mmCIF file of C-alpha atoms in Angstrom:
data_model
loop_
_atom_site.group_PDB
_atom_site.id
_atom_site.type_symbol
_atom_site.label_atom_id
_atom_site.label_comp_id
_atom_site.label_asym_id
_atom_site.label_seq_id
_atom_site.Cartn_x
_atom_site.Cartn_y
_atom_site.Cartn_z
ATOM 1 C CA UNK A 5 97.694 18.502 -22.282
ATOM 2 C CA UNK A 6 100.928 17.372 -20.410
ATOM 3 C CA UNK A 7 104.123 18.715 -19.864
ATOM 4 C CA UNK A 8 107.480 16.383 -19.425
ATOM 5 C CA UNK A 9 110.540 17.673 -18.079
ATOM 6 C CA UNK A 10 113.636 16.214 -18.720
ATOM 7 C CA UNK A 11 115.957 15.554 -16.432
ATOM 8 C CA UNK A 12 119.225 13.257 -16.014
ATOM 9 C CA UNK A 13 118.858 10.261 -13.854
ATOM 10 C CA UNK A 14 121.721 10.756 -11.537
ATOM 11 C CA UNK A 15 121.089 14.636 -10.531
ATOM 12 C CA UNK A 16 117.391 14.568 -9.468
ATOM 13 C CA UNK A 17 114.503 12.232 -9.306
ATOM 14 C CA UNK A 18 112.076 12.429 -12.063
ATOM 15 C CA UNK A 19 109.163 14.574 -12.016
ATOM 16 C CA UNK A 20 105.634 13.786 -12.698
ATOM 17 C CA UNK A 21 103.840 15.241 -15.507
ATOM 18 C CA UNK A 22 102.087 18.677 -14.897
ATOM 19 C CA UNK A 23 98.537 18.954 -15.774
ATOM 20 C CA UNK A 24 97.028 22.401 -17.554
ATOM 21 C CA UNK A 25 95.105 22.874 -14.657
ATOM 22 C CA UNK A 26 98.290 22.904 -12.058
ATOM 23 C CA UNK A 27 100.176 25.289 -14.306
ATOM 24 C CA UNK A 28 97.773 28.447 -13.561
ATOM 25 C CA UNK A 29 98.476 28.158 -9.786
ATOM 26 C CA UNK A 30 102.024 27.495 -9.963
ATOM 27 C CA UNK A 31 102.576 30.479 -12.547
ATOM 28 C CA UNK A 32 100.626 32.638 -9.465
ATOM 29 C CA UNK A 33 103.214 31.164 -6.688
ATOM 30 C CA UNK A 34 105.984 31.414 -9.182
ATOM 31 C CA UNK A 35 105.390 35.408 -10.137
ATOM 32 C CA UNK A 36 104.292 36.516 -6.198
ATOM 33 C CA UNK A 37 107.373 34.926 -4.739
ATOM 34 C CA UNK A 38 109.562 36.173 -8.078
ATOM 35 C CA UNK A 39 108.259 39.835 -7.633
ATOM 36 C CA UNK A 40 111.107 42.292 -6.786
ATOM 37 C CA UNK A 41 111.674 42.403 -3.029
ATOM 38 C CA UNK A 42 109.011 39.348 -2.000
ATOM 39 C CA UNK A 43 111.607 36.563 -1.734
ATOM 40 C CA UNK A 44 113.997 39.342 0.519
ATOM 41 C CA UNK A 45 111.094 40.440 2.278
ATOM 42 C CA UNK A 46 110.468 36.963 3.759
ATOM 43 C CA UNK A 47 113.929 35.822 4.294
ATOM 44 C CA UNK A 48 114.456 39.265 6.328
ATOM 45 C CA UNK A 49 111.382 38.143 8.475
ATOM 46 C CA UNK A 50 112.244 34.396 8.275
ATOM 47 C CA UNK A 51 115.857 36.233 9.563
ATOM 48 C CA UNK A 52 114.194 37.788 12.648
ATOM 49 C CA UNK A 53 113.211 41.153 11.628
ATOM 50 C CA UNK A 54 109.495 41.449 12.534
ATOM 51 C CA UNK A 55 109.238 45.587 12.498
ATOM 52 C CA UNK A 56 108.670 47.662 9.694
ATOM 53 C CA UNK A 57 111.962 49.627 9.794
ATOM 54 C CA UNK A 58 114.006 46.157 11.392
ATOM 55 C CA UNK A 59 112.723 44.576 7.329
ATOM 56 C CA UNK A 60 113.771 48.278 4.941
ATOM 57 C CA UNK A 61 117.046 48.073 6.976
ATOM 58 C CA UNK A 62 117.777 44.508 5.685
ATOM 59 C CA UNK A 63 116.333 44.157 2.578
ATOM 60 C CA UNK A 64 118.817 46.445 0.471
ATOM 61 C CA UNK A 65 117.480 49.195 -1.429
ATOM 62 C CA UNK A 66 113.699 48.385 -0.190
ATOM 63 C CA UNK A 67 111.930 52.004 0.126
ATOM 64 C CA UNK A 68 109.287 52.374 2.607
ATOM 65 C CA UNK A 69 106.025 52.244 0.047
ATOM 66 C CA UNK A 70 107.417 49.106 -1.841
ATOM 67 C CA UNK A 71 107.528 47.477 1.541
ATOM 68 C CA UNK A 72 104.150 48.168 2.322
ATOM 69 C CA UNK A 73 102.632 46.939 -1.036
ATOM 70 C CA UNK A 74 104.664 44.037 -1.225
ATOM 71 C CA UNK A 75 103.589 43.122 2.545
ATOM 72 C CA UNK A 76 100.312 43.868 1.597
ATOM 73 C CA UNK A 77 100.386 40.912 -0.788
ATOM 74 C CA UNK A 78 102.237 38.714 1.170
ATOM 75 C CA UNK A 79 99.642 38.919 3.669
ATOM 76 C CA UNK A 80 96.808 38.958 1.154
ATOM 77 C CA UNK A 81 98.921 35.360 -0.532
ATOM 78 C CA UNK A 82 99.018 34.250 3.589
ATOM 79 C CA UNK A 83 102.616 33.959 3.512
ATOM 80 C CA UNK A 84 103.014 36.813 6.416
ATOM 81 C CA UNK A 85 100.883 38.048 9.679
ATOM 82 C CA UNK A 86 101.051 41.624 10.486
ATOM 83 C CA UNK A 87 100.021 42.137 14.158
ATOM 84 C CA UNK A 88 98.511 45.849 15.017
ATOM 85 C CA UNK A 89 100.183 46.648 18.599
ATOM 86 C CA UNK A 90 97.978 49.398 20.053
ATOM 87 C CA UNK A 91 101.124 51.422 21.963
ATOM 88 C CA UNK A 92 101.749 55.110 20.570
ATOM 89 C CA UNK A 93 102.660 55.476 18.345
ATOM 90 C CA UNK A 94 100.761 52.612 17.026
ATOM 91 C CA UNK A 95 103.647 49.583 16.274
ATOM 92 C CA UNK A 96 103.327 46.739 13.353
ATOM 93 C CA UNK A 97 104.510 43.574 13.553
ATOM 94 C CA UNK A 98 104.723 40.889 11.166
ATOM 95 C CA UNK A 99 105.886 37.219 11.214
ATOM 96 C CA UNK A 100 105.538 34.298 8.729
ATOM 97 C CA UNK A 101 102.317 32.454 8.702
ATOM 98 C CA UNK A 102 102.903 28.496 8.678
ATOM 99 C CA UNK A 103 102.187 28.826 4.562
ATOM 100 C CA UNK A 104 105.215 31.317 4.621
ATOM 101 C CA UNK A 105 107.575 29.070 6.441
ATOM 102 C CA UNK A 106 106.835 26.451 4.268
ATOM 103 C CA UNK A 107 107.450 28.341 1.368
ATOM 104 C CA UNK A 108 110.994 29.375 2.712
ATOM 105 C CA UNK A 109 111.858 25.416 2.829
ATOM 106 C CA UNK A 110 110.378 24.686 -0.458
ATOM 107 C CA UNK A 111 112.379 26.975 -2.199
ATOM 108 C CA UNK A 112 115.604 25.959 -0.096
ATOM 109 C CA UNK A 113 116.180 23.827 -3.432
ATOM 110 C CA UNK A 114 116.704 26.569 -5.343
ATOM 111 C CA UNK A 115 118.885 28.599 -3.319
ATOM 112 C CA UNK A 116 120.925 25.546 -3.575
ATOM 113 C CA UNK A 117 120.722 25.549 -7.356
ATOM 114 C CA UNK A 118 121.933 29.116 -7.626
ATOM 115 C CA UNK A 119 124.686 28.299 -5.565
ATOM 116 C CA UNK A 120 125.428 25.140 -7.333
ATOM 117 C CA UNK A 121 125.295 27.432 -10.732
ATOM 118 C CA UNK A 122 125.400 31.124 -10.670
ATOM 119 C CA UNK A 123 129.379 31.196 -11.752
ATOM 120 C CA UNK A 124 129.206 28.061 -13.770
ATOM 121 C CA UNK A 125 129.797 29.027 -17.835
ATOM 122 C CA UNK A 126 126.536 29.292 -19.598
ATOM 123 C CA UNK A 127 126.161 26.005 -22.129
#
């Protein structure tokens, strides 16, 4: 089974047809980045903020513990490095892998988009 999308000519190019087997792994990209805090998580990062206080300062209303699950699984996805600096106290680090800046221009689109739309009237 297929899926079309519609979309008018003169806004966007046409997009091919999604296959069954493409919509598992895009429904896994689509949820991790869409989790509360991910997407400000790796703009913070993406921003400059590589410490674990520098990212719960920027990210607003980020606690501690959601910072270090959701890092967990952005590491775990390979969208951020966390770098163990043996000083004492003992220092994290993290940065965006290459997958994680890539990400960040993929979805450059639809930061556009929501500019583009978020005050428009709903149809």
């Amino acid at each position: 089974m297929t899926y079309d999308i519609q979309v008018h000519a003169q806004t966007a190019p046409p997009l091919r047809r999604i296959k069954d087997e493409e919509c598992r792994p895009f429904q896994w990209a689509v949820e991790l980045i869409g989790k509360r805090w991910s997407s400000g998580i790796l703009l913070a990062v993406w921003q400059g903020a590589s410490r674990f206080s520098e990212i719960v300062a920027r990210v607003e209303g980020l606690s501690d513990r959601m910072l270090a699950q959701r890092a967990r699984e952005l590491e775990a996805a390979g969208l951020l490095a966390r770098e163990v600096i043996p000083t004492t106290p003992v220092q994290i680090r993290y940065r965006l892998t290459e997958r994680g800046e890539d990400l960040l221009v993929a979805l450059q689109p639809v930061h556009e988009w929501e500019q583009r739309w978020r005050s428009a009237p709903h149809d």
